[in-house]
C-alpha positions as a LaTeX table, in Angstrom:
\begin{tabular}{lrrr}
\hline
Residue & $x$ (\AA) & $y$ (\AA) & $z$ (\AA) \\
\hline
Met1 & 90.90 & 108.62 & 94.55 \\
Ser2 & 93.60 & 107.60 & 97.01 \\
Asp3 & 96.09 & 109.85 & 98.79 \\
Trp4 & 98.65 & 107.07 & 98.62 \\
Thr5 & 101.98 & 107.45 & 96.86 \\
Trp6 & 104.63 & 105.02 & 95.72 \\
Glu7 & 108.43 & 104.88 & 95.94 \\
Tyr8 & 111.31 & 102.57 & 95.18 \\
Asn9 & 112.80 & 100.96 & 98.27 \\
Pro10 & 115.66 & 101.47 & 98.98 \\
Ser11 & 116.17 & 103.64 & 95.85 \\
Glu12 & 115.40 & 103.77 & 92.14 \\
Glu13 & 119.08 & 103.22 & 91.36 \\
His14 & 119.19 & 100.07 & 93.48 \\
Val15 & 115.89 & 98.56 & 92.27 \\
Ala16 & 115.56 & 99.65 & 88.63 \\
His17 & 119.15 & 100.13 & 87.46 \\
Gly18 & 120.03 & 98.23 & 84.29 \\
Phe19 & 116.52 & 97.28 & 83.21 \\
Pro20 & 115.21 & 98.27 & 79.76 \\
Pro21 & 113.31 & 101.59 & 79.78 \\
Gly22 & 110.07 & 99.84 & 78.77 \\
Val23 & 110.26 & 97.54 & 81.79 \\
Val24 & 110.86 & 100.47 & 84.15 \\
Ala25 & 107.97 & 102.40 & 82.58 \\
Glu26 & 105.64 & 99.42 & 83.07 \\
Val27 & 106.74 & 99.00 & 86.70 \\
Glu28 & 106.12 & 102.68 & 87.37 \\
Arg29 & 102.71 & 102.54 & 85.66 \\
Leu30 & 101.72 & 99.58 & 87.85 \\
Ala31 & 103.05 & 101.33 & 90.96 \\
Val32 & 100.79 & 104.32 & 90.23 \\
Glu33 & 97.82 & 101.98 & 89.86 \\
Leu34 & 98.68 & 100.13 & 93.07 \\
Ala35 & 98.93 & 103.44 & 94.94 \\
Ala36 & 95.51 & 104.41 & 93.55 \\
Leu37 & 94.09 & 101.29 & 95.21 \\
Gly38 & 95.20 & 102.58 & 98.60 \\
Pro39 & 94.88 & 99.99 & 101.38 \\
Asp40 & 93.44 & 97.46 & 98.92 \\
Ala41 & 96.92 & 97.18 & 97.36 \\
Ala42 & 97.76 & 94.83 & 100.27 \\
Thr43 & 95.51 & 92.19 & 98.66 \\
Val44 & 96.84 & 92.39 & 95.07 \\
Gly45 & 99.04 & 89.64 & 93.61 \\
Arg46 & 100.66 & 86.77 & 95.45 \\
Pro47 & 100.33 & 85.31 & 98.02 \\
Ile48 & 96.62 & 84.90 & 97.46 \\
Asp49 & 95.85 & 83.26 & 100.81 \\
Arg50 & 96.64 & 86.29 & 103.02 \\
Asp51 & 96.83 & 90.07 & 103.02 \\
Gly52 & 99.83 & 92.28 & 103.66 \\
Gly53 & 103.52 & 91.52 & 103.69 \\
Leu54 & 105.75 & 91.38 & 100.65 \\
Arg55 & 103.55 & 90.91 & 97.57 \\
Glu56 & 104.40 & 89.85 & 94.01 \\
Phe57 & 102.66 & 90.97 & 90.84 \\
Asp58 & 103.35 & 89.76 & 87.28 \\
Ile59 & 104.50 & 92.27 & 84.68 \\
Leu60 & 104.42 & 92.22 & 80.89 \\
Asn61 & 102.43 & 89.01 & 80.44 \\
Gly62 & 104.43 & 86.94 & 82.91 \\
Arg63 & 107.85 & 87.93 & 81.58 \\
Gly64 & 108.74 & 89.12 & 85.08 \\
Phe65 & 107.29 & 90.35 & 88.32 \\
Ile66 & 107.64 & 93.07 & 90.91 \\
Ser67 & 107.85 & 92.64 & 94.65 \\
Phe68 & 106.21 & 95.39 & 96.66 \\
Leu69 & 104.97 & 96.35 & 100.11 \\
Ala70 & 101.76 & 98.27 & 100.73 \\
Val71 & 102.18 & 100.12 & 104.04 \\
Pro72 & 98.89 & 101.61 & 105.29 \\
Arg73 & 100.52 & 103.57 & 108.12 \\
Gln74 & 102.66 & 105.48 & 105.62 \\
Gln75 & 100.05 & 105.40 & 102.84 \\
Cys76 & 102.70 & 104.24 & 100.42 \\
Val77 & 103.43 & 101.36 & 98.06 \\
Tyr78 & 107.14 & 100.48 & 98.06 \\
Val79 & 108.55 & 98.73 & 94.99 \\
Cys80 & 111.31 & 96.57 & 96.46 \\
Asn81 & 112.45 & 94.35 & 93.60 \\
Ile82 & 112.05 & 93.78 & 89.88 \\
Thr83 & 112.60 & 90.34 & 88.37 \\
Trp84 & 112.80 & 90.36 & 84.58 \\
Tyr85 & 113.13 & 87.18 & 82.50 \\
Gly86 & 113.55 & 89.20 & 79.29 \\
\hline
\end{tabular}
């Protein structure tokens, strides 16, 4: 089990405001799973040709995606953006 955590960046209000509750719940569920991966979270999603940096991961069967950063130094996954096609 990982000691990593996750947070919205810059804030939950900025990133998740206005999205349906089910979308936010799915994003938070995925964030918990990404944090559980620890440093391996830097290899999840796109881009597939390199590790680290801003990553993207599909949500709800391709109906949107999240953008996140996995920061090993802070042992944290930061959810930076949600894109929802509805």
